[in-house]
CSV table of C-alpha atoms and ligand atoms in Angstrom, one decimal:
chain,number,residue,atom,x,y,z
A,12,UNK,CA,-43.3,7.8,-80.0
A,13,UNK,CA,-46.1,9.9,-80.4
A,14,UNK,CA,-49.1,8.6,-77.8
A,15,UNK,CA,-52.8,9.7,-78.1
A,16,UNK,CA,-56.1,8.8,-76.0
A,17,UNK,CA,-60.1,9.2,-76.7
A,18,UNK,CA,-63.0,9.0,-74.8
A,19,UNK,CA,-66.5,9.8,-74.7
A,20,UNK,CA,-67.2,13.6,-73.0
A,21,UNK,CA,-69.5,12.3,-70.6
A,22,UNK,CA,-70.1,8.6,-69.1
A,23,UNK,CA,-72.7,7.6,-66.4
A,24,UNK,CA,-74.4,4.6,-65.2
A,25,UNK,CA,-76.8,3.9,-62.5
A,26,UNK,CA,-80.5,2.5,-61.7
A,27,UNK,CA,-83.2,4.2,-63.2
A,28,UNK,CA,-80.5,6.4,-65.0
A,29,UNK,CA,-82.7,7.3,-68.0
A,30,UNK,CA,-85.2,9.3,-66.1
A,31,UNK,CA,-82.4,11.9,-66.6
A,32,UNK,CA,-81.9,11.8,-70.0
A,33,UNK,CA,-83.6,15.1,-70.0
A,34,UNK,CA,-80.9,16.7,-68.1
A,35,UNK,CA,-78.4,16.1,-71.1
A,36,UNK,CA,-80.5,16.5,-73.9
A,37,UNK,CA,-81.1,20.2,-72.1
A,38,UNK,CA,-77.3,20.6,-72.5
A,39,UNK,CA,-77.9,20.6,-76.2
A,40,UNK,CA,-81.3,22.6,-76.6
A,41,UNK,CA,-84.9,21.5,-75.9
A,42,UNK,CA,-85.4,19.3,-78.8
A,43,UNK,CA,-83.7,15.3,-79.6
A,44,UNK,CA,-84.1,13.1,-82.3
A,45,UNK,CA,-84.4,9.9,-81.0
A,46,UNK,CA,-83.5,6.8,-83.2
A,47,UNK,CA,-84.8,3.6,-81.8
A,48,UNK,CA,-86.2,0.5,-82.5
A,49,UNK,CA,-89.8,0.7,-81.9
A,50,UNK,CA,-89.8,-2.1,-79.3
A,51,UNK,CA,-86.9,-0.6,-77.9
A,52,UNK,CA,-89.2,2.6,-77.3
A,53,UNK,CA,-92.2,0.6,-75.5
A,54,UNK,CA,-89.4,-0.9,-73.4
A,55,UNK,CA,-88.8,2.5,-72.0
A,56,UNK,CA,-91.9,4.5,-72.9
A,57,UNK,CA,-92.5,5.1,-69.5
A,58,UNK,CA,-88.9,6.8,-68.7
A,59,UNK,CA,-89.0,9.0,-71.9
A,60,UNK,CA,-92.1,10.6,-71.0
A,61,UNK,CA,-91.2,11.0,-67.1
A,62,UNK,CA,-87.8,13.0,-68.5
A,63,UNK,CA,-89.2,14.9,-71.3
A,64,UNK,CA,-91.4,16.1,-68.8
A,65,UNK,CA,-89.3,16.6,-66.4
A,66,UNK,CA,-87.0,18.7,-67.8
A,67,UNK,CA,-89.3,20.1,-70.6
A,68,UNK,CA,-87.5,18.9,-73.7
A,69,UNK,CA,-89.1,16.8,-76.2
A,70,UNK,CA,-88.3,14.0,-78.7
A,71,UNK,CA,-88.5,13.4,-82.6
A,72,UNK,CA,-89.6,9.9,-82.8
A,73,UNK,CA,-87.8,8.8,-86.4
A,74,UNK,CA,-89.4,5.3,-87.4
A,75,UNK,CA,-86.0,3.8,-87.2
A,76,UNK,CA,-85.7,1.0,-90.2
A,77,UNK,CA,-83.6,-1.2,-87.9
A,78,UNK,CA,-80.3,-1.4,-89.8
A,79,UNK,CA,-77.9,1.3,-90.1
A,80,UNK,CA,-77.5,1.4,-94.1
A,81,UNK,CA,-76.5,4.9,-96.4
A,82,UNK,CA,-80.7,5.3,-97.2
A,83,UNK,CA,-81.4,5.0,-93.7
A,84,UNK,CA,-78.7,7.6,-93.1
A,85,UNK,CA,-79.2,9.8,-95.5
A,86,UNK,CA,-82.9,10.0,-94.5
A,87,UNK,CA,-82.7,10.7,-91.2
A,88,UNK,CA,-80.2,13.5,-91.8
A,89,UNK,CA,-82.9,15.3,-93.6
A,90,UNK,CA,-85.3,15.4,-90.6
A,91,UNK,CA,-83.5,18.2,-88.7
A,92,UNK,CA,-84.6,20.5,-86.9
A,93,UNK,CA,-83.3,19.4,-83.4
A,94,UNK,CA,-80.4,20.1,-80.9
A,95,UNK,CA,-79.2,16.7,-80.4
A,96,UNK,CA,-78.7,12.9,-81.7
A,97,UNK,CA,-80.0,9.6,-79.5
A,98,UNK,CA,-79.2,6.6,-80.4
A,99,UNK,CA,-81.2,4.1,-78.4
A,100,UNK,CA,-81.1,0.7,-77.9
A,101,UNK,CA,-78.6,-2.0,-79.1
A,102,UNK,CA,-75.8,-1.8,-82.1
A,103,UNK,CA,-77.5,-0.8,-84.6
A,104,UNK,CA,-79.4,2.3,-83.7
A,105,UNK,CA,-76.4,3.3,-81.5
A,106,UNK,CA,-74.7,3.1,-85.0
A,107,UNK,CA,-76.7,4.7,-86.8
A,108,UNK,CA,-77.2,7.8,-84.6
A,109,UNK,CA,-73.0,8.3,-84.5
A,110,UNK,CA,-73.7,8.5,-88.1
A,111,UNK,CA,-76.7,11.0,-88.7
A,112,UNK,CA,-75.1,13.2,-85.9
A,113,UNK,CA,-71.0,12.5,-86.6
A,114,UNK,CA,-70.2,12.0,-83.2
A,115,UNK,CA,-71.8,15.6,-82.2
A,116,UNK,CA,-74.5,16.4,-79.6
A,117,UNK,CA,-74.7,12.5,-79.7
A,118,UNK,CA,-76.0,10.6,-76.9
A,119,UNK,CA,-75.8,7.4,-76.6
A,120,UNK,CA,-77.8,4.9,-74.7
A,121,UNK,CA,-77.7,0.9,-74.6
A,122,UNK,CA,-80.1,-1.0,-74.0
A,123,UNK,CA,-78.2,-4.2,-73.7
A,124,UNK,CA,-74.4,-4.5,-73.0
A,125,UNK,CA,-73.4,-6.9,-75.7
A,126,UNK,CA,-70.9,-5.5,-76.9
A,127,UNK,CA,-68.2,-2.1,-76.3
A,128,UNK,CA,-69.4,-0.2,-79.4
A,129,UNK,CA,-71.2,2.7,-77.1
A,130,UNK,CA,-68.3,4.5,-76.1
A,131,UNK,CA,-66.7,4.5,-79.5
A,132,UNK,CA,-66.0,7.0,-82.6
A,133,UNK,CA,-66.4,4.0,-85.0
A,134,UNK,CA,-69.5,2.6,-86.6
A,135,UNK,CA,-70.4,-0.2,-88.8
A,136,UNK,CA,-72.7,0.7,-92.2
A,137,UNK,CA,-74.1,-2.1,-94.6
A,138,UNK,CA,-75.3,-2.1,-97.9
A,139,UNK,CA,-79.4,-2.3,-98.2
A,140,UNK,CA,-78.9,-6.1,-98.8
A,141,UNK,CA,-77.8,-6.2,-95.2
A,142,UNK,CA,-74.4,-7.0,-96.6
A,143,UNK,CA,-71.4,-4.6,-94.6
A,144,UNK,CA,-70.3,-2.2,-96.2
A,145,UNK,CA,-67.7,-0.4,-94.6
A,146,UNK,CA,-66.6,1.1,-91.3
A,147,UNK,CA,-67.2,4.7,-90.6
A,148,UNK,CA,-64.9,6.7,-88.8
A,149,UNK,CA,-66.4,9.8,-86.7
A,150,UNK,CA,-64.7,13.0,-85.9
A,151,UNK,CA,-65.6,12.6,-82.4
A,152,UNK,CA,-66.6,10.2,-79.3
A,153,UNK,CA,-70.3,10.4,-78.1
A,154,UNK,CA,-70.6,13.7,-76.2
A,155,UNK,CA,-72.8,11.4,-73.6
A,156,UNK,CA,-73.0,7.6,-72.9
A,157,UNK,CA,-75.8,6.9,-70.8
A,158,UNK,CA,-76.7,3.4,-69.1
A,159,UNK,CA,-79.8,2.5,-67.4
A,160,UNK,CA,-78.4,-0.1,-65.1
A,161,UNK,CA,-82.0,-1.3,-64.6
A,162,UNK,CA,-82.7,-1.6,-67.9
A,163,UNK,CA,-79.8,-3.4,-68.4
A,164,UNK,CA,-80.7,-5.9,-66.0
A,165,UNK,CA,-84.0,-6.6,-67.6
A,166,UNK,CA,-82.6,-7.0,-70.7
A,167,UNK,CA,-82.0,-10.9,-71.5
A,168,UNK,CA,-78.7,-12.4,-70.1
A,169,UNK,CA,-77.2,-13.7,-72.9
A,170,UNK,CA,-76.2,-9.9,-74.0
A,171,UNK,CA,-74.2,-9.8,-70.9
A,172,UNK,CA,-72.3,-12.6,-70.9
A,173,UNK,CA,-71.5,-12.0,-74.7
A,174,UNK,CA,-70.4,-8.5,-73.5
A,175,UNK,CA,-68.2,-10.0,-71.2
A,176,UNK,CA,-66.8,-12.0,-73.7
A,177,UNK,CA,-66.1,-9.0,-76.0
A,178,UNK,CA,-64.2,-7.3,-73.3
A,179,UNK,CA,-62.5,-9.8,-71.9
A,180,UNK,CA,-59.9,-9.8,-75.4
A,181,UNK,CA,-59.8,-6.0,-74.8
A,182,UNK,CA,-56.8,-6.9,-72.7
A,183,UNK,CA,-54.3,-9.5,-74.6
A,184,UNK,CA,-55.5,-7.5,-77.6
A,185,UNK,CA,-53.9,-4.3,-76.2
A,186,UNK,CA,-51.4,-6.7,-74.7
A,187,UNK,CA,-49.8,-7.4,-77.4
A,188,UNK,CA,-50.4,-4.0,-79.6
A,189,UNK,CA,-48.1,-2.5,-76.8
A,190,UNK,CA,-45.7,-5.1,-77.3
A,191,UNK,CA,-45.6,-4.6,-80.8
A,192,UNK,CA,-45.6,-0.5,-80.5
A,193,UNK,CA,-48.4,-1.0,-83.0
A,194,UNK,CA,-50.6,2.7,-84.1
A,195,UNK,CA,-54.1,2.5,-82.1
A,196,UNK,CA,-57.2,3.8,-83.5
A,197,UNK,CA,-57.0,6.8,-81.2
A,198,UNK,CA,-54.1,8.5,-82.8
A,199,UNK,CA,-56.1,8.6,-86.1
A,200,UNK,CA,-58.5,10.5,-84.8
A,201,UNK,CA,-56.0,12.6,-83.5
A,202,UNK,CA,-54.5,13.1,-86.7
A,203,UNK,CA,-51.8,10.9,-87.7
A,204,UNK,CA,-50.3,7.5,-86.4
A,205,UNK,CA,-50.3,6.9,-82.4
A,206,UNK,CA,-49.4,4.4,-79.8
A,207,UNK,CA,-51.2,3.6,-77.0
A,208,UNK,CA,-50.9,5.0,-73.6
A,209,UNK,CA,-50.1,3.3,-70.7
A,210,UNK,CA,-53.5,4.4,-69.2
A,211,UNK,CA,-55.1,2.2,-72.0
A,212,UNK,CA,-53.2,-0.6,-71.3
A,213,UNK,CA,-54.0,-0.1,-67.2
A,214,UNK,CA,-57.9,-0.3,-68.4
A,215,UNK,CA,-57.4,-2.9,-70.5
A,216,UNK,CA,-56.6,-4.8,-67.4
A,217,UNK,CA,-59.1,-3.7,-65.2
A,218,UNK,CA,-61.4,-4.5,-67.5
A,219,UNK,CA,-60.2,-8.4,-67.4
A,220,UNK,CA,-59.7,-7.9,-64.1
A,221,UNK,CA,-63.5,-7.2,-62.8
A,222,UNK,CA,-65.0,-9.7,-65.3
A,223,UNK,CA,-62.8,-12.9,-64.0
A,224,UNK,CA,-63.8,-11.4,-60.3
A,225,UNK,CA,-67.5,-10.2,-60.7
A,226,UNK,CA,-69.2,-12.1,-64.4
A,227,UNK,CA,-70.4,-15.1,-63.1
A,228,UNK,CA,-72.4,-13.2,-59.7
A,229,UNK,CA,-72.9,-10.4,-62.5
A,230,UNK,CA,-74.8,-13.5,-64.4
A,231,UNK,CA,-77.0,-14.3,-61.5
A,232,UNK,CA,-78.2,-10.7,-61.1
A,233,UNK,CA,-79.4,-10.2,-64.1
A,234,UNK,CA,-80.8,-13.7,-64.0
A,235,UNK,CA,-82.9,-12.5,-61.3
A,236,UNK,CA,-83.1,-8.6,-62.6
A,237,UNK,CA,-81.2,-7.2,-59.4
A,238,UNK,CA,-79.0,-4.6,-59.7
A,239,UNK,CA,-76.4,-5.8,-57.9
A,240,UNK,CA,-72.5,-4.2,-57.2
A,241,UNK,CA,-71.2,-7.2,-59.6
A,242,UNK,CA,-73.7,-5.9,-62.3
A,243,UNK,CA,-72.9,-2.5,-62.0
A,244,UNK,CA,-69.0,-3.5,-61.7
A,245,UNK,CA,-69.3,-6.0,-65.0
A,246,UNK,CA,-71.6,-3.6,-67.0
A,247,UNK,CA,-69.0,-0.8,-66.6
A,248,UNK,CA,-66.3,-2.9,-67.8
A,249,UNK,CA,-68.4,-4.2,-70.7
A,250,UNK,CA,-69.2,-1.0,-72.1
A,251,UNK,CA,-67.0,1.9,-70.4
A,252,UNK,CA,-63.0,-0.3,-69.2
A,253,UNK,CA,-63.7,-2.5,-73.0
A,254,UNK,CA,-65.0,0.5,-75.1
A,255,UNK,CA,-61.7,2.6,-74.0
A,256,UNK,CA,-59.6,-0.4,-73.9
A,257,UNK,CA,-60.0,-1.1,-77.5
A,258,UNK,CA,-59.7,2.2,-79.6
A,259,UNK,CA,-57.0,3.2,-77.2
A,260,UNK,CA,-54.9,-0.1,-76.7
A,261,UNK,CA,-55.8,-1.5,-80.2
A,262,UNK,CA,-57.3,-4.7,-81.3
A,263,UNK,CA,-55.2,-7.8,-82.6
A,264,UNK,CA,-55.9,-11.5,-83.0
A,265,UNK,CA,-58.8,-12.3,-81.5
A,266,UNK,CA,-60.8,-9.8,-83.3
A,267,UNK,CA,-59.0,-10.6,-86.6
A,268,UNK,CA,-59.9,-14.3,-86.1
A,269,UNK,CA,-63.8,-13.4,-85.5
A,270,UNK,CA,-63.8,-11.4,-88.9
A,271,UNK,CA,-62.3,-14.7,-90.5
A,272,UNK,CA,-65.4,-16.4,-88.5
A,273,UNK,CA,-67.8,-13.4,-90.1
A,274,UNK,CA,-67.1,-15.4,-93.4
A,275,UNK,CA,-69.3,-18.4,-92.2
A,276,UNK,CA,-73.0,-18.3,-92.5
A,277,UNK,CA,-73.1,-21.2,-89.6
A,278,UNK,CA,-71.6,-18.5,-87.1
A,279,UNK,CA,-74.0,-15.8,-87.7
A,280,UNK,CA,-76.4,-16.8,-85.4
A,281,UNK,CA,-74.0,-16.3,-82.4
A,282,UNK,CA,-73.1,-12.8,-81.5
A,283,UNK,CA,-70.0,-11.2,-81.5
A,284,UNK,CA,-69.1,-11.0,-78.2
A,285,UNK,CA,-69.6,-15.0,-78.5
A,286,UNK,CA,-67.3,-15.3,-81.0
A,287,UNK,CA,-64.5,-13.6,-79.7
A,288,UNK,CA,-64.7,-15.1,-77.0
A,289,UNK,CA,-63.7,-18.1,-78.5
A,290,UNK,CA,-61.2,-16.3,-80.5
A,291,UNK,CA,-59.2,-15.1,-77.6
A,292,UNK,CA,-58.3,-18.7,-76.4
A,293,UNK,CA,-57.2,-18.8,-80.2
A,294,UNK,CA,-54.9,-15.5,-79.5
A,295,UNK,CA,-53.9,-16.8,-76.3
A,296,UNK,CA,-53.0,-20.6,-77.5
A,297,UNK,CA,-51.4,-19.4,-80.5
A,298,UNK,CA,-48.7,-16.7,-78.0
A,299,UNK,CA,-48.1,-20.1,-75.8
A,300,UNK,CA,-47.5,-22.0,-78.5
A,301,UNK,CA,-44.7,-19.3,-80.8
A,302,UNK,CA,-43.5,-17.6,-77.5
A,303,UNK,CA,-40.7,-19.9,-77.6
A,304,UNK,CA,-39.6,-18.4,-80.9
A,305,UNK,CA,-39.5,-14.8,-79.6
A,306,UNK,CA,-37.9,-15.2,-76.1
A,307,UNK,CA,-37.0,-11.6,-76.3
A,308,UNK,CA,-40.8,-10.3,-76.2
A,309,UNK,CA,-42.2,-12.9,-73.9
A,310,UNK,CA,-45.5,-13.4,-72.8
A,311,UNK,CA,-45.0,-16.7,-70.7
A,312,UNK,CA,-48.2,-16.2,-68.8
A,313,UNK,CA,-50.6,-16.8,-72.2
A,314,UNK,CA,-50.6,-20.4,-70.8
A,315,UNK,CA,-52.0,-19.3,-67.0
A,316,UNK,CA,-54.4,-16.8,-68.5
A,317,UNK,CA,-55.8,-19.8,-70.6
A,318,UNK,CA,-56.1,-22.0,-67.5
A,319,UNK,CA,-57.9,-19.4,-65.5
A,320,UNK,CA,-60.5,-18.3,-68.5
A,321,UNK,CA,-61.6,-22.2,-69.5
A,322,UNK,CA,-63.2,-22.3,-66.0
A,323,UNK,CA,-65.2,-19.2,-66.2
A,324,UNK,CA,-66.1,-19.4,-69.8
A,325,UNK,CA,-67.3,-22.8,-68.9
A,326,UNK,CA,-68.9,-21.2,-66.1
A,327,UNK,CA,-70.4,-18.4,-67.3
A,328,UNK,CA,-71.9,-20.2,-70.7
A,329,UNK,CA,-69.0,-18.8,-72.9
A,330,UNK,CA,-67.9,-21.2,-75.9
A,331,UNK,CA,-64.9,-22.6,-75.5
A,332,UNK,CA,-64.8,-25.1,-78.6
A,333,UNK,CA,-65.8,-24.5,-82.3
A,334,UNK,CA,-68.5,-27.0,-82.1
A,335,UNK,CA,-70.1,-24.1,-79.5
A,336,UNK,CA,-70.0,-21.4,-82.1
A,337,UNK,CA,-71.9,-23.9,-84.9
A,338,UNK,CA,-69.1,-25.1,-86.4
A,339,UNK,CA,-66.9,-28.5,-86.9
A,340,UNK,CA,-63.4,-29.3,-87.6
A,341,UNK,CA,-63.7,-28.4,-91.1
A,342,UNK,CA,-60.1,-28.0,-92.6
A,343,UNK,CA,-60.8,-26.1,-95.9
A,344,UNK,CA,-63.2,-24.3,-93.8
A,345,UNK,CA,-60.7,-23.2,-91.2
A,346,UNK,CA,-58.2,-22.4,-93.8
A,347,UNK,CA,-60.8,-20.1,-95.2
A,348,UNK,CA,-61.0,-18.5,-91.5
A,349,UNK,CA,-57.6,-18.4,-90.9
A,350,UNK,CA,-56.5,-16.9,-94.7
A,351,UNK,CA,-59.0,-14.2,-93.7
A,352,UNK,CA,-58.2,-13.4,-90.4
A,353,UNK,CA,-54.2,-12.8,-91.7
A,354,UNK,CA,-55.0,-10.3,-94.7
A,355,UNK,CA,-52.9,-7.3,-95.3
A,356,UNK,CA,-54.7,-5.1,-93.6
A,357,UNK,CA,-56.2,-6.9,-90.7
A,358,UNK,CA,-55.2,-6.2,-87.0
A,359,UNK,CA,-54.0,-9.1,-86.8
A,360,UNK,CA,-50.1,-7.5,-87.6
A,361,UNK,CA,-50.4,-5.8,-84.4
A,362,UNK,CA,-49.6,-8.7,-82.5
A,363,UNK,CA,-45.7,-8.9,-81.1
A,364,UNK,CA,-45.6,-12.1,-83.3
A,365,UNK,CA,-45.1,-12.6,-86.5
A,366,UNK,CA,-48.4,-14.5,-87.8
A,367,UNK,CA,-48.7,-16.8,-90.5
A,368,UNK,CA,-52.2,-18.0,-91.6
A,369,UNK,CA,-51.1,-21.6,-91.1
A,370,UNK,CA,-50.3,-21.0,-87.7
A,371,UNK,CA,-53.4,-19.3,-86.7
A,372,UNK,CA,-55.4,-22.0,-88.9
A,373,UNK,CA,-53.1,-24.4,-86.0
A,374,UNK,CA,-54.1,-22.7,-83.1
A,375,UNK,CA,-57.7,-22.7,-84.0
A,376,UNK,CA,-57.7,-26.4,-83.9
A,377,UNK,CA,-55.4,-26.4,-80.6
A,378,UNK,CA,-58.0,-24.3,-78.9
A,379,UNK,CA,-61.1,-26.1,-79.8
A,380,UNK,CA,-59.3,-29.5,-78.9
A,381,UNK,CA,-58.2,-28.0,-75.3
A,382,UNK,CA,-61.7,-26.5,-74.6
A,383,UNK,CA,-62.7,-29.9,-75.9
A,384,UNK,CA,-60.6,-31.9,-73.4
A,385,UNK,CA,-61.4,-29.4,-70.5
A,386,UNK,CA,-65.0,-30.3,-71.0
A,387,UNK,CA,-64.8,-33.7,-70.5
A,388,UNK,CA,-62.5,-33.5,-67.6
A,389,UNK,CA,-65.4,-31.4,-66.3
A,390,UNK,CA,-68.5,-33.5,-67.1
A,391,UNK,CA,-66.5,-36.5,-65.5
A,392,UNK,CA,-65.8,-35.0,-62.3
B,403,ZN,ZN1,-65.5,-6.4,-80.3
């Protein structure tokens, strides 16, 4: 079967990395457009100026909007004149530069580590009523990804535990797309139709691996703004171990059920790595539950997973019932999730068994009701 893997050019990370930004924008030419939030700027004001002097380049300062719509595109694409594309700051403005610049002479530099979108050829574009609109698919990764590790550890902690909660389905998501030889991402933009690699899969569960060793230290430092080895270890696996872990292993249940969530207004105030969080003890509840039925592709260890992530979700502040992410035990509204979650075309089918929306819509309510009990058992003790 045909295999294929992506990855940003570059990738580096360290304390007080920005201050050579310079260095790769001089790769490129003299001259970057920089698209930013202007908050996002003053965070940082004093590192732009040190580089651009530094190594003599300069920036194009665009007014960023703030979302990452077709206008906003399509005007910033007329600016030109420059070498290279920055997209600074969180989601948004990351997004948007992949899409002025296509994925070339991009760099790419988070602010916050909420999420594994930096490392990625993908991008999310909405409508001007802030409604999504589609996702955009670039020819190529970021040429750079750049992270500040200071910054980062400014930046307000909830973004890294959500981050950690993002990667943390990176691995049963690619767990189970290997299982179920399902296509990944990568081999699209390679082309045609690819399985992952077994170098995916090996991140994947790194990835897991250094959150459930180093998140909740990782937590304190940036509690306290240190840039400690947890930090560094947890904010590599946020952004570089997830970001490769997902277009190269594939994604599956738990980010299908956080789309079906995306349907409730009550949940938008949570981010996404929040949500999937939560979504992954759904994944992982609903393979200990229907293993039985498929003894030939087992995963018996869904159940110890689940018993060694309640205590660090509960730890680290990640939600472990639906009543954390806003929500009650709404039937009809769950139904609504789960129907939406198990559409054609949703990831969901990559998973090495056979879903029904009923039975997700099941372990929804088993999840909540076991991150329910484990509360309790917790507050009493
Ligand atoms: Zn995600």
């Amino acid at each position: 079967m045909r295999r294929a893997f992506i990855s940003p050019s570059k990738y580096v990370q360290g304390k007080n990395e920005l201050e050579n930004l310079g260095y790769f924008v001089e790769s490129f030419g003299k001259v970057a457009l920089l698209i930013a939030n202007s908050d996002d700027i003053k965070r940082v004001k004093t590192q732009l100026d040190y580089t651009a002097n530094k190594f003599d380049i300069s920036f194009v300062e665009s007014d960023f909007a703030g979302d990452c719509t077709h206008v906003e595109i399509n005007r910033l694409k007329q600016l030109g004149n420059y070498d290279c594309v920055i997209g600074l700051g969180g989601g948004k403005a990351i997004d948007t530069a992949k899409c002025v610049s296509d994925g070339k002479n991009l760099i790419v530099v988070p602010t916050i580590v909420s999420s594994d979108a930096p490392t990625s050829h993908c991008a999310v574009v909405y409508n001007e009523d802030k409604t999504f609109s589609k996702y955009l698919y670039l020819s190529q990764n970021p040429s750079v990804v750049l992270v500040d590790t200071t910054v980062i550890s400014n930046a307000p902690t909830r973004f890294l535990v959500a981050g950690m909660g993002d990667a943390i389905s990176t691995y049963f998501e690619a767990r189970t797309s290997k299982f179920s030889n399902s296509y990944v991402d990568a081999g699209f933009a390679c082309g045609k139709e690819a399985v992952a690699t077994e170098a995916a899969l090996a991140i994947a569960k790194l990835c897991y691996e250094i959150i459930l060793r180093d998140g909740a230290c990782a937590k304190i430092s940036n509690e306290n703004k240190q840039v400690s080895l947890e930090l560094s270890n947890v904010v590599e696996a946020n952004t570089l171990l997830s970001g490769l872990g997902f277009e190269n292993g594939g994604l599956s249940i738990a980010h299908a059920v956080c789309n079906g969530f995306s349907l409730i207004s009550d949940t938008h105030k949570f981010l996404h790595g929040e949500i999937v969080a939560f979504c992954t003890l759904v994944q992982l509840v609903f393979e200990d539950i229907y293993n039985t039925k498929y003894p030939d592709k087992i995963v018996a260890d869904s159940t110890n997973y689940l018993k060694e992530l309640l205590p660090f979700y509960y730890e680290v502040g990640l939600p472990i019932t639906l009543e954390d992410i806003g929500l009650c035990d709404d039937v009809d509204l769950l139904m609504r999730v789960a129907k939406k979650a198990c559409e054609k075309d949703s990831c969901i089918h990559s998973s090495h068994i056979p879903v029904s929306w009923e039975a997700i819509f099941n372990a929804i309510e088993v999840a909540s009701t076991t991150g329910t009990l484990y509360k309790q058992d917790a507050i009493n003790k």
